[in-house]
Amino acid sequence: EVQLVESGGGLVKPGGSLTLSCAGSGFTFSNAWMSWVRQGPGKGLEYIGQSKTKAGGGTTDTAAPVKGRFIISREDSQSTLYLQMNSLKTEDTAVYYCTTILYDSPSGSYRPYWGQGALVTVSS
Amino acid sequence: QSVLTQPPSVSGAPGQRVTISCTGGSSNIGAGHDVQWYQQLPGTAPKLIIYGNTNRPSGVPDRFTGSKSGTSASLAVTGLEAEDEADYYCQSYDNSLSGGDVVFGGGTKLTVL
């Protein structure tokens, strides 16, 4: 069974830093493109960035609202994805989800999987 | 401003059929990228109900049907039930950013009258 488990959420002051982890299991982590998505209170879903596999170039990308402040990395040997968040702002308050897409043989399509989310609150 | 466009709200009476549209462009849905649909109940994580445009994960009722044509996709819900009242989001991928970026619709609130 595919599982993604986020950890590391909590309360942080504006300007502070926090690192989220996402532990994957039930699939070959090193072969999986991994992404972070967030949802602010009362808001929609927002893409944060992604980490490509080594075979896919091994690059990471972040979306404009967090570029230069958030860093995505992965440790394939630990099957873990990270989101390092720096210079946090109150508007970064959100539930952060770790996601991946895996090939689903029966349908011939790629199927997304999500973690349960980690709440990050940025407040003084 | 979301890359994919959804109506803010739709409604229907129990037993009726409703559809939710998701309009994109040539760099995302129109480029052949698959569309996913998520259902989100208050205070819970989004739940995948359609992936690969038309596929339902196990456990999702066949009252939920996804389709895609051109630069748009739709989610149809037939035989509306009270438990279907939720927010629904479409999701695809976009070529125009760093290559395969995840994009979402702004969400549609489905109200069962």
PDB file of C-alpha atoms in Angstrom:
ATOM      1  CA  GLU A   1       0.000   0.000   0.000  1.00  0.00           C
ATOM      2  CA  VAL A   2       1.321   3.412  -0.983  1.00  0.00           C
ATOM      3  CA  GLN A   3       1.734   5.743   1.980  1.00  0.00           C
ATOM      4  CA  LEU A   4       3.004   9.293   2.320  1.00  0.00           C
ATOM      5  CA  VAL A   5       3.421  10.645   5.841  1.00  0.00           C
ATOM      6  CA  GLU A   6       4.271  14.281   6.459  1.00  0.00           C
ATOM      7  CA  SER A   7       5.840  15.514   9.671  1.00  0.00           C
ATOM      8  CA  GLY A   8       7.448  18.626  11.091  1.00  0.00           C
ATOM      9  CA  GLY A   9       4.536  21.036  11.055  1.00  0.00           C
ATOM     10  CA  GLY A  10       3.952  23.530  13.817  1.00  0.00           C
ATOM     11  CA  LEU A  11       3.850  27.156  14.900  1.00  0.00           C
ATOM     12  CA  VAL A  12       6.615  29.492  13.742  1.00  0.00           C
ATOM     13  CA  LYS A  13       7.101  33.250  13.939  1.00  0.00           C
ATOM     14  CA  PRO A  14       7.211  35.439  10.831  1.00  0.00           C
ATOM     15  CA  GLY A  15      10.709  35.427   9.391  1.00  0.00           C
ATOM     16  CA  GLY A  16      11.423  32.034  10.903  1.00  0.00           C
ATOM     17  CA  SER A  17      12.232  28.698   9.323  1.00  0.00           C
ATOM     18  CA  LEU A  18      10.726  25.227   9.394  1.00  0.00           C
ATOM     19  CA  THR A  19      11.439  21.976   7.582  1.00  0.00           C
ATOM     20  CA  LEU A  20       8.776  19.445   6.657  1.00  0.00           C
ATOM     21  CA  SER A  21       9.518  15.812   5.910  1.00  0.00           C
ATOM     22  CA  CYS A  22       7.512  13.324   3.876  1.00  0.00           C
ATOM     23  CA  ALA A  23       8.244   9.632   4.292  1.00  0.00           C
ATOM     24  CA  GLY A  24       7.147   7.433   1.420  1.00  0.00           C
ATOM     25  CA  SER A  25       6.506   3.703   1.505  1.00  0.00           C
ATOM     26  CA  GLY A  26       4.883   1.036  -0.638  1.00  0.00           C
ATOM     27  CA  PHE A  27       6.570   2.198  -3.847  1.00  0.00           C
ATOM     28  CA  THR A  28      10.047   2.744  -5.296  1.00  0.00           C
ATOM     29  CA  PHE A  29      10.718   6.236  -4.005  1.00  0.00           C
ATOM     30  CA  SER A  30      13.754   6.850  -6.204  1.00  0.00           C
ATOM     31  CA  ASN A  31      11.598   6.370  -9.318  1.00  0.00           C
ATOM     32  CA  ALA A  32       8.868   8.779  -8.226  1.00  0.00           C
ATOM     33  CA  TRP A  33       8.364  12.440  -9.032  1.00  0.00           C
ATOM     34  CA  MET A  34       7.415  14.095  -5.749  1.00  0.00           C
ATOM     35  CA  SER A  35       5.570  17.355  -5.193  1.00  0.00           C
ATOM     36  CA  TRP A  36       4.411  19.665  -2.425  1.00  0.00           C
ATOM     37  CA  VAL A  37       0.945  21.262  -2.474  1.00  0.00           C
ATOM     38  CA  ARG A  38      -0.533  23.563   0.144  1.00  0.00           C
ATOM     39  CA  GLN A  39      -3.945  24.861   1.145  1.00  0.00           C
ATOM     40  CA  GLY A  40      -4.357  28.023   3.160  1.00  0.00           C
ATOM     41  CA  PRO A  41      -7.350  28.441   5.495  1.00  0.00           C
ATOM     42  CA  GLY A  42     -10.488  28.812   3.403  1.00  0.00           C
ATOM     43  CA  LYS A  43      -8.464  28.756   0.189  1.00  0.00           C
ATOM     44  CA  GLY A  44      -7.933  26.426  -2.740  1.00  0.00           C
ATOM     45  CA  LEU A  45      -5.091  24.059  -3.532  1.00  0.00           C
ATOM     46  CA  GLU A  46      -1.761  25.623  -4.484  1.00  0.00           C
ATOM     47  CA  TYR A  47       1.220  23.905  -6.093  1.00  0.00           C
ATOM     48  CA  ILE A  48       4.484  24.638  -4.269  1.00  0.00           C
ATOM     49  CA  GLY A  49       7.062  22.698  -6.236  1.00  0.00           C
ATOM     50  CA  GLN A  50       8.447  19.355  -7.249  1.00  0.00           C
ATOM     51  CA  SER A  51      11.463  17.071  -7.124  1.00  0.00           C
ATOM     52  CA  LYS A  52      12.220  15.026 -10.220  1.00  0.00           C
ATOM     53  CA  THR A  53      13.922  11.651 -10.175  1.00  0.00           C
ATOM     54  CA  LYS A  54      17.621  11.283 -10.968  1.00  0.00           C
ATOM     55  CA  ALA A  55      16.596   9.656 -14.228  1.00  0.00           C
ATOM     56  CA  GLY A  56      14.408  12.661 -14.958  1.00  0.00           C
ATOM     57  CA  GLY A  57      17.253  15.092 -14.379  1.00  0.00           C
ATOM     58  CA  GLY A  58      17.173  15.238 -10.602  1.00  0.00           C
ATOM     59  CA  THR A  59      16.091  18.869 -10.619  1.00  0.00           C
ATOM     60  CA  THR A  60      13.761  20.632  -8.242  1.00  0.00           C
ATOM     61  CA  ASP A  61      11.439  23.508  -9.041  1.00  0.00           C
ATOM     62  CA  THR A  62       9.453  25.865  -6.868  1.00  0.00           C
ATOM     63  CA  ALA A  63       6.479  28.036  -7.734  1.00  0.00           C
ATOM     64  CA  ALA A  64       6.694  31.807  -7.873  1.00  0.00           C
ATOM     65  CA  PRO A  65       5.087  32.576  -4.457  1.00  0.00           C
ATOM     66  CA  VAL A  66       7.827  30.637  -2.643  1.00  0.00           C
ATOM     67  CA  LYS A  67      10.767  30.833  -5.028  1.00  0.00           C
ATOM     68  CA  GLY A  68      13.940  31.896  -3.243  1.00  0.00           C
ATOM     69  CA  ARG A  69      12.435  31.100   0.177  1.00  0.00           C
ATOM     70  CA  PHE A  70      11.491  27.410  -0.005  1.00  0.00           C
ATOM     71  CA  ILE A  71      13.864  24.593  -0.930  1.00  0.00           C
ATOM     72  CA  ILE A  72      12.757  21.117  -1.961  1.00  0.00           C
ATOM     73  CA  SER A  73      15.111  18.186  -1.606  1.00  0.00           C
ATOM     74  CA  ARG A  74      14.983  14.423  -1.363  1.00  0.00           C
ATOM     75  CA  GLU A  75      16.971  11.591   0.140  1.00  0.00           C
ATOM     76  CA  ASP A  76      16.201   8.498  -1.901  1.00  0.00           C
ATOM     77  CA  SER A  77      18.089   6.189   0.473  1.00  0.00           C
ATOM     78  CA  GLN A  78      15.642   7.246   3.207  1.00  0.00           C
ATOM     79  CA  SER A  79      12.595   7.444   0.900  1.00  0.00           C
ATOM     80  CA  THR A  80      12.056  10.956   2.208  1.00  0.00           C
ATOM     81  CA  LEU A  81      11.123  14.274   0.619  1.00  0.00           C
ATOM     82  CA  TYR A  82      11.875  17.572   2.366  1.00  0.00           C
ATOM     83  CA  LEU A  83      10.495  21.092   2.223  1.00  0.00           C
ATOM     84  CA  GLN A  84      12.756  23.644   3.848  1.00  0.00           C
ATOM     85  CA  MET A  85      10.808  26.850   4.426  1.00  0.00           C
ATOM     86  CA  ASN A  86      12.717  30.052   5.163  1.00  0.00           C
ATOM     87  CA  SER A  87      11.681  33.675   5.678  1.00  0.00           C
ATOM     88  CA  LEU A  88       8.181  32.521   6.484  1.00  0.00           C
ATOM     89  CA  LYS A  89       5.286  34.931   6.110  1.00  0.00           C
ATOM     90  CA  THR A  90       1.834  34.862   7.670  1.00  0.00           C
ATOM     91  CA  GLU A  91       0.415  34.049   4.238  1.00  0.00           C
ATOM     92  CA  ASP A  92       2.403  30.796   4.256  1.00  0.00           C
ATOM     93  CA  THR A  93       0.021  29.497   6.935  1.00  0.00           C
ATOM     94  CA  ALA A  94      -1.473  26.377   5.381  1.00  0.00           C
ATOM     95  CA  VAL A  95      -1.770  22.629   5.412  1.00  0.00           C
ATOM     96  CA  TYR A  96       1.119  21.254   3.370  1.00  0.00           C
ATOM     97  CA  TYR A  97       0.605  18.027   1.430  1.00  0.00           C
ATOM     98  CA  CYS A  98       3.216  15.732  -0.040  1.00  0.00           C
ATOM     99  CA  THR A  99       2.101  14.093  -3.303  1.00  0.00           C
ATOM    100  CA  THR A 100       3.365  11.714  -5.941  1.00  0.00           C
ATOM    101  CA  ILE A 101       2.086  10.085  -9.116  1.00  0.00           C
ATOM    102  CA  LEU A 102       2.612   6.435  -9.867  1.00  0.00           C
ATOM    103  CA  TYR A 103       1.876   4.370 -12.937  1.00  0.00           C
ATOM    104  CA  ASP A 104      -1.302   2.348 -12.558  1.00  0.00           C
ATOM    105  CA  SER A 105      -1.055  -0.702 -14.788  1.00  0.00           C
ATOM    106  CA  PRO A 106      -4.743  -1.688 -14.907  1.00  0.00           C
ATOM    107  CA  SER A 107      -5.821   1.724 -16.196  1.00  0.00           C
ATOM    108  CA  GLY A 108      -2.662   2.612 -18.111  1.00  0.00           C
ATOM    109  CA  SER A 109      -2.743   6.002 -16.397  1.00  0.00           C
ATOM    110  CA  TYR A 110      -0.729   7.759 -13.721  1.00  0.00           C
ATOM    111  CA  ARG A 111      -2.487   7.892 -10.349  1.00  0.00           C
ATOM    112  CA  PRO A 112      -1.783  10.568  -7.733  1.00  0.00           C
ATOM    113  CA  TYR A 113      -1.283   9.798  -4.063  1.00  0.00           C
ATOM    114  CA  TRP A 114      -1.419  12.321  -1.229  1.00  0.00           C
ATOM    115  CA  GLY A 115      -0.319  12.388   2.377  1.00  0.00           C
ATOM    116  CA  GLN A 116      -2.616  13.468   5.202  1.00  0.00           C
ATOM    117  CA  GLY A 117      -1.009  16.907   5.416  1.00  0.00           C
ATOM    118  CA  ALA A 118       1.012  18.896   7.940  1.00  0.00           C
ATOM    119  CA  LEU A 119      -0.271  22.157   9.394  1.00  0.00           C
ATOM    120  CA  VAL A 120       2.110  25.103   9.403  1.00  0.00           C
ATOM    121  CA  THR A 121       1.014  28.216  11.256  1.00  0.00           C
ATOM    122  CA  VAL A 122       3.028  31.405  10.865  1.00  0.00           C
ATOM    123  CA  SER A 123       2.083  33.851  13.578  1.00  0.00           C
ATOM    124  CA  SER A 124       3.677  36.126  16.124  1.00  0.00           C
TER     125      SER A 124
ATOM    126  CA  GLN B   1      -5.905  33.347 -10.318  1.00  0.00           C
ATOM    127  CA  SER B   2      -6.000  29.603 -10.999  1.00  0.00           C
ATOM    128  CA  VAL B   3      -4.616  28.175 -14.225  1.00  0.00           C
ATOM    129  CA  LEU B   4      -7.700  25.961 -14.617  1.00  0.00           C
ATOM    130  CA  THR B   5     -11.138  27.588 -14.454  1.00  0.00           C
ATOM    131  CA  GLN B   6     -14.046  26.069 -12.537  1.00  0.00           C
ATOM    132  CA  PRO B   7     -17.444  27.556 -11.649  1.00  0.00           C
ATOM    133  CA  PRO B   8     -17.458  28.731  -8.005  1.00  0.00           C
ATOM    134  CA  SER B   9     -20.618  26.810  -7.213  1.00  0.00           C
ATOM    135  CA  VAL B  10     -23.155  24.332  -8.547  1.00  0.00           C
ATOM    136  CA  SER B  11     -26.244  22.869  -6.930  1.00  0.00           C
ATOM    137  CA  GLY B  12     -28.825  20.195  -7.438  1.00  0.00           C
ATOM    138  CA  ALA B  13     -31.590  18.343  -5.663  1.00  0.00           C
ATOM    139  CA  PRO B  14     -31.154  14.800  -4.362  1.00  0.00           C
ATOM    140  CA  GLY B  15     -31.308  12.313  -7.191  1.00  0.00           C
ATOM    141  CA  GLN B  16     -30.473  14.870  -9.866  1.00  0.00           C
ATOM    142  CA  ARG B  17     -27.401  15.085 -12.094  1.00  0.00           C
ATOM    143  CA  VAL B  18     -24.899  17.931 -11.952  1.00  0.00           C
ATOM    144  CA  THR B  19     -21.757  18.646 -13.909  1.00  0.00           C
ATOM    145  CA  ILE B  20     -18.668  20.645 -12.971  1.00  0.00           C
ATOM    146  CA  SER B  21     -16.553  22.050 -15.761  1.00  0.00           C
ATOM    147  CA  CYS B  22     -12.794  22.593 -15.774  1.00  0.00           C
ATOM    148  CA  THR B  23     -11.410  24.781 -18.540  1.00  0.00           C
ATOM    149  CA  GLY B  24      -7.725  24.974 -19.320  1.00  0.00           C
ATOM    150  CA  GLY B  25      -5.604  25.818 -22.339  1.00  0.00           C
ATOM    151  CA  SER B  26      -3.174  24.536 -24.925  1.00  0.00           C
ATOM    152  CA  SER B  27      -0.335  24.171 -22.444  1.00  0.00           C
ATOM    153  CA  ASN B  28      -2.177  21.959 -19.984  1.00  0.00           C
ATOM    154  CA  ILE B  29      -5.375  20.017 -20.714  1.00  0.00           C
ATOM    155  CA  GLY B  30      -5.160  20.806 -24.430  1.00  0.00           C
ATOM    156  CA  ALA B  31      -1.574  19.505 -24.504  1.00  0.00           C
ATOM    157  CA  GLY B  32      -2.871  16.053 -23.623  1.00  0.00           C
ATOM    158  CA  HIS B  33      -2.166  16.091 -19.909  1.00  0.00           C
ATOM    159  CA  ASP B  34      -4.449  13.978 -17.784  1.00  0.00           C
ATOM    160  CA  VAL B  35      -7.057  15.540 -15.509  1.00  0.00           C
ATOM    161  CA  GLN B  36      -7.738  14.486 -11.937  1.00  0.00           C
ATOM    162  CA  TRP B  37     -10.677  15.390  -9.704  1.00  0.00           C
ATOM    163  CA  TYR B  38     -10.672  15.683  -5.924  1.00  0.00           C
ATOM    164  CA  GLN B  39     -13.506  15.860  -3.434  1.00  0.00           C
ATOM    165  CA  GLN B  40     -12.874  17.739  -0.204  1.00  0.00           C
ATOM    166  CA  LEU B  41     -15.153  17.643   2.794  1.00  0.00           C
ATOM    167  CA  PRO B  42     -14.717  20.362   5.438  1.00  0.00           C
ATOM    168  CA  GLY B  43     -11.642  19.829   7.598  1.00  0.00           C
ATOM    169  CA  THR B  44     -10.369  16.852   5.641  1.00  0.00           C
ATOM    170  CA  ALA B  45      -7.668  16.231   3.046  1.00  0.00           C
ATOM    171  CA  PRO B  46      -8.665  16.156  -0.629  1.00  0.00           C
ATOM    172  CA  LYS B  47      -9.849  12.731  -1.735  1.00  0.00           C
ATOM    173  CA  LEU B  48      -9.056  11.514  -5.256  1.00  0.00           C
ATOM    174  CA  ILE B  49     -12.243  10.563  -7.100  1.00  0.00           C
ATOM    175  CA  ILE B  50     -11.112  10.586 -10.751  1.00  0.00           C
ATOM    176  CA  TYR B  51      -7.633  10.121 -12.224  1.00  0.00           C
ATOM    177  CA  GLY B  52      -6.383   9.817 -15.782  1.00  0.00           C
ATOM    178  CA  ASN B  53      -9.472  11.712 -16.990  1.00  0.00           C
ATOM    179  CA  THR B  54     -11.934   8.865 -16.503  1.00  0.00           C
ATOM    180  CA  ASN B  55     -10.657   6.345 -13.955  1.00  0.00           C
ATOM    181  CA  ARG B  56     -12.198   5.893 -10.508  1.00  0.00           C
ATOM    182  CA  PRO B  57     -10.110   4.625  -7.579  1.00  0.00           C
ATOM    183  CA  SER B  58     -11.600   1.615  -5.864  1.00  0.00           C
ATOM    184  CA  GLY B  59     -14.357   2.587  -3.475  1.00  0.00           C
ATOM    185  CA  VAL B  60     -15.513   5.639  -5.415  1.00  0.00           C
ATOM    186  CA  PRO B  61     -19.153   5.202  -6.513  1.00  0.00           C
ATOM    187  CA  ASP B  62     -19.836   4.962 -10.241  1.00  0.00           C
ATOM    188  CA  ARG B  63     -22.141   7.949  -9.795  1.00  0.00           C
ATOM    189  CA  PHE B  64     -18.959  10.003 -10.398  1.00  0.00           C
ATOM    190  CA  THR B  65     -17.850  10.171 -14.037  1.00  0.00           C
ATOM    191  CA  GLY B  66     -14.996  12.121 -15.594  1.00  0.00           C
ATOM    192  CA  SER B  67     -14.576  13.185 -19.191  1.00  0.00           C
ATOM    193  CA  LYS B  68     -12.183  15.305 -21.217  1.00  0.00           C
ATOM    194  CA  SER B  69     -12.395  17.009 -24.594  1.00  0.00           C
ATOM    195  CA  GLY B  70     -10.020  19.499 -26.128  1.00  0.00           C
ATOM    196  CA  THR B  71      -8.957  22.036 -23.537  1.00  0.00           C
ATOM    197  CA  SER B  72     -11.701  21.153 -21.030  1.00  0.00           C
ATOM    198  CA  ALA B  73     -12.779  18.423 -18.682  1.00  0.00           C
ATOM    199  CA  SER B  74     -15.948  17.703 -16.748  1.00  0.00           C
ATOM    200  CA  LEU B  75     -17.038  15.848 -13.664  1.00  0.00           C
ATOM    201  CA  ALA B  76     -20.575  14.503 -13.667  1.00  0.00           C
ATOM    202  CA  VAL B  77     -22.331  13.401 -10.499  1.00  0.00           C
ATOM    203  CA  THR B  78     -25.563  11.464 -10.997  1.00  0.00           C
ATOM    204  CA  GLY B  79     -28.111  10.444  -8.389  1.00  0.00           C
ATOM    205  CA  LEU B  80     -27.037  13.257  -6.070  1.00  0.00           C
ATOM    206  CA  GLU B  81     -26.845  12.371  -2.407  1.00  0.00           C
ATOM    207  CA  ALA B  82     -26.493  14.616   0.627  1.00  0.00           C
ATOM    208  CA  GLU B  83     -23.023  13.209   1.274  1.00  0.00           C
ATOM    209  CA  ASP B  84     -21.837  14.572  -2.090  1.00  0.00           C
ATOM    210  CA  GLU B  85     -21.996  18.128  -0.734  1.00  0.00           C
ATOM    211  CA  ALA B  86     -18.346  19.178  -0.780  1.00  0.00           C
ATOM    212  CA  ASP B  87     -15.722  21.203  -2.616  1.00  0.00           C
ATOM    213  CA  TYR B  88     -14.424  19.718  -5.863  1.00  0.00           C
ATOM    214  CA  TYR B  89     -11.092  20.530  -7.509  1.00  0.00           C
ATOM    215  CA  CYS B  90      -9.740  19.634 -10.919  1.00  0.00           C
ATOM    216  CA  GLN B  91      -6.002  19.188 -11.421  1.00  0.00           C
ATOM    217  CA  SER B  92      -3.739  18.714 -14.418  1.00  0.00           C
ATOM    218  CA  TYR B  93      -0.173  19.499 -15.508  1.00  0.00           C
ATOM    219  CA  ASP B  94       1.231  22.409 -17.471  1.00  0.00           C
ATOM    220  CA  ASN B  95       4.074  22.652 -19.992  1.00  0.00           C
ATOM    221  CA  SER B  96       4.559  26.377 -19.791  1.00  0.00           C
ATOM    222  CA  LEU B  97       6.424  26.581 -16.494  1.00  0.00           C
ATOM    223  CA  SER B  98       9.260  24.248 -15.507  1.00  0.00           C
ATOM    224  CA  GLY B  99       7.831  21.329 -17.410  1.00  0.00           C
ATOM    225  CA  GLY B 100       5.039  19.217 -15.959  1.00  0.00           C
ATOM    226  CA  ASP B 101       4.064  21.596 -13.172  1.00  0.00           C
ATOM    227  CA  VAL B 102       0.929  20.706 -11.260  1.00  0.00           C
ATOM    228  CA  VAL B 103      -1.964  23.100 -11.846  1.00  0.00           C
ATOM    229  CA  PHE B 104      -5.353  23.284 -10.108  1.00  0.00           C
ATOM    230  CA  GLY B 105      -8.756  24.767 -10.635  1.00  0.00           C
ATOM    231  CA  GLY B 106     -10.048  27.207  -8.060  1.00  0.00           C
ATOM    232  CA  GLY B 107     -12.573  24.734  -6.727  1.00  0.00           C
ATOM    233  CA  THR B 108     -16.338  24.326  -7.009  1.00  0.00           C
ATOM    234  CA  LYS B 109     -18.697  24.082  -4.060  1.00  0.00           C
ATOM    235  CA  LEU B 110     -21.414  21.522  -4.713  1.00  0.00           C
ATOM    236  CA  THR B 111     -24.561  22.135  -2.702  1.00  0.00           C
ATOM    237  CA  VAL B 112     -27.238  19.467  -2.431  1.00  0.00           C
ATOM    238  CA  LEU B 113     -30.526  21.314  -2.044  1.00  0.00           C
TER     239      LEU B 113
END
